[in-house]
Structure formats: C-alpha cells, structure tokens
Short mmCIF file of C-alpha atoms in Angstrom, two decimals:
data_model
loop_
_atom_site.label_atom_id
_atom_site.label_comp_id
_atom_site.label_asym_id
_atom_site.label_seq_id
_atom_site.Cartn_x
_atom_site.Cartn_y
_atom_site.Cartn_z
CA MET A 1 -49.45 4.95 27.39
CA SER A 2 -46.32 6.88 28.28
CA GLY A 3 -44.36 3.59 28.20
CA SER A 4 -45.32 2.93 24.58
CA SER A 5 -44.49 6.47 23.42
CA SER A 6 -41.05 6.32 25.04
CA SER A 7 -40.39 2.97 23.31
CA LYS A 8 -41.29 4.59 19.97
CA THR A 9 -38.82 7.38 20.68
CA ALA A 10 -36.17 4.85 21.70
CA ALA A 11 -36.82 2.86 18.52
CA LYS A 12 -36.55 6.02 16.38
CA ALA A 13 -33.24 7.24 17.82
CA PRO A 14 -31.16 4.26 16.63
CA ASN A 15 -32.83 4.55 13.23
CA GLU A 16 -31.60 8.15 12.89
CA GLN A 17 -28.17 7.06 14.04
CA GLU A 18 -28.15 4.20 11.50
CA LEU A 19 -29.11 6.63 8.74
CA ARG A 20 -26.31 8.96 9.78
CA LEU A 21 -23.83 6.07 9.80
CA GLN A 22 -24.94 4.93 6.33
CA ALA A 23 -24.63 8.47 4.97
CA ASN A 24 -21.15 8.77 6.49
CA GLN A 25 -20.20 5.42 4.98
CA PHE A 26 -21.30 6.63 1.52
CA SER A 27 -19.24 9.79 1.98
CA SER A 28 -16.19 7.83 3.13
CA GLU A 29 -16.43 5.51 0.14
CA LEU A 30 -16.69 8.47 -2.23
CA LYS A 31 -13.65 10.13 -0.66
CA ALA A 32 -11.63 6.90 -0.90
CA ILE A 33 -12.54 6.42 -4.57
CA ALA A 34 -11.74 10.07 -5.38
CA SER A 35 -8.39 9.75 -3.60
CA LYS A 36 -7.51 6.62 -5.57
CA ILE A 37 -8.51 8.32 -8.85
CA GLY A 38 -6.24 11.26 -8.02
CA GLU A 39 -3.35 8.94 -7.19
CA LEU A 40 -3.78 7.03 -10.45
CA GLU A 41 -4.02 10.25 -12.46
CA LEU A 42 -0.62 11.27 -11.09
CA GLN A 43 0.82 7.90 -12.11
CA LEU A 44 -0.74 8.28 -15.55
CA ASP A 45 0.88 11.71 -15.96
CA GLU A 46 4.25 10.25 -14.95
CA HIS A 47 3.89 7.38 -17.43
CA ASN A 48 2.94 9.79 -20.22
CA LEU A 49 5.93 12.00 -19.46
CA VAL A 50 8.37 9.07 -19.51
CA ILE A 51 6.83 7.66 -22.72
CA LYS A 52 7.06 11.08 -24.38
CA THR A 53 10.70 11.36 -23.31
CA MET A 54 11.68 7.85 -24.41
CA THR A 55 9.84 7.68 -27.74
CA PRO A 56 12.41 9.63 -29.82
CA MET A 57 15.36 7.72 -28.29
CA PRO A 58 17.16 4.92 -30.16
CA GLU A 59 15.73 1.49 -29.30
CA ASP A 60 19.11 0.13 -28.23
CA ARG A 61 19.78 2.93 -25.77
CA LYS A 62 20.35 1.85 -22.20
CA CYS A 63 17.76 2.87 -19.62
CA PHE A 64 16.88 1.93 -16.06
CA ARG A 65 13.58 0.80 -14.64
CA LEU A 66 12.54 0.45 -11.04
CA ILE A 67 10.81 -2.91 -10.50
CA ASN A 68 9.66 -3.75 -6.97
CA GLY A 69 12.27 -1.46 -5.47
CA VAL A 70 15.12 -2.86 -7.60
CA LEU A 71 16.74 -0.71 -10.28
CA VAL A 72 17.13 -2.86 -13.41
CA GLU A 73 19.12 -2.02 -16.53
CA ARG A 74 17.18 -2.48 -19.78
CA VAL A 75 17.02 -1.00 -23.27
CA VAL A 76 14.36 1.36 -24.57
CA LYS A 77 12.74 -1.24 -26.86
CA GLU A 78 12.05 -3.49 -23.81
CA VAL A 79 10.82 -0.76 -21.48
CA LEU A 80 8.65 1.34 -23.80
CA PRO A 81 6.03 -1.36 -24.57
CA ALA A 82 5.77 -2.21 -20.86
CA LEU A 83 5.24 1.46 -20.00
CA GLU A 84 2.56 1.78 -22.66
CA THR A 85 0.80 -1.34 -21.37
CA ASN A 86 0.93 0.00 -17.81
CA ARG A 87 -0.37 3.38 -18.96
CA ASP A 88 -3.30 1.74 -20.75
CA GLY A 89 -4.09 -0.33 -17.64
CA ILE A 90 -4.02 2.77 -15.46
CA SER A 91 -6.35 4.57 -17.89
CA THR A 92 -8.77 1.65 -17.81
CA THR A 93 -8.70 1.55 -14.02
CA ILE A 94 -9.35 5.31 -13.82
CA ALA A 95 -12.36 4.91 -16.14
CA GLN A 96 -13.72 2.05 -14.01
CA LEU A 97 -13.23 3.99 -10.77
CA THR A 98 -14.87 7.07 -12.30
CA THR A 99 -17.90 4.97 -13.25
CA GLN A 100 -17.95 3.46 -9.76
CA TYR A 101 -17.69 6.94 -8.22
CA LYS A 102 -20.62 8.24 -10.28
CA LYS A 103 -22.74 5.22 -9.31
CA ARG A 104 -21.94 5.60 -5.59
CA ASP A 105 -22.62 9.33 -5.80
CA GLN A 106 -26.00 8.61 -7.37
CA ASP A 107 -26.66 5.97 -4.69
CA LEU A 108 -25.91 8.59 -2.03
CA SER A 109 -28.24 11.10 -3.70
CA ASP A 110 -31.01 8.51 -3.90
CA PHE A 111 -30.41 7.53 -0.25
CA GLN A 112 -30.62 11.19 0.80
CA LYS A 113 -33.85 11.75 -1.14
CA GLN A 114 -35.40 8.51 0.10
CA ASN A 115 -34.63 9.29 3.74
CA HIS A 116 -35.09 13.08 3.52
CA ILE A 117 -31.48 13.80 4.48
CA ARG A 118 -29.75 17.07 3.78
CA ILE A 119 -26.03 17.53 4.24
CA ALA A 120 -25.30 20.60 6.32
CA SER A 121 -22.49 22.68 4.88
CA ALA A 122 -19.94 24.04 7.30
#
C-alpha cells in the first residue's frame, strides 16, 4: 500500500508544478502585453505632439522625417497624412492589445478560480 500512496504523491507534485508554470506563463504574457501597450502609448503621444506642431505650418514648408534610420527631407503636406495614418494605426493596435490584455487577465482569473490558486503578495 505504501508504494501506491507514494506514487500518488509523486503524480501530484508535477501537477502542482505544472499549475505554477501555467500561472507564471499567464503573468509573463500579461506583463509583455502591458509593456507593449505602454511603449505604443509613448509613440502615440509623440505622434500627437508632432501632428499638433505641424498642423498650423504651411504645407510647402520643408521638414525632415526619419525613415528606417535615414533622415529624409520632405514637405509638411507629404508628412502630415503619413503621421496621421501611423497615429491611427497605433491607436488601433493599442485598442486590440487592451482587449487581448483584458481577455488574458480574465483567463488568468478563471484559471486561478478553477485550480484554487491564490497569488501571494510580497
């Protein structure tokens, strides 16, 4: 009998470890998504600032744009629409990542409830 009870204990230990690994994976994914959202929000703020600055300028005014590490001379009427398009794309991406974050956070909560896991606060 003692052989079967020790095999149950041995079978349970990896299960706890697997649960811990899954919970850590959820947390890591949430941190990565939150980090990316923060990074994109900074880019969005930069785009908004540049758009706000360039909007009152004459359309034929010279400006410079950094494209793939190369500084390119353009005029405001060429750059402003591209900046607005980029800003809109960044906003869309932030919204998608926020939705993804909320879903993963809910998945983590459901996983914790299902497996009776509580996160210990430090």
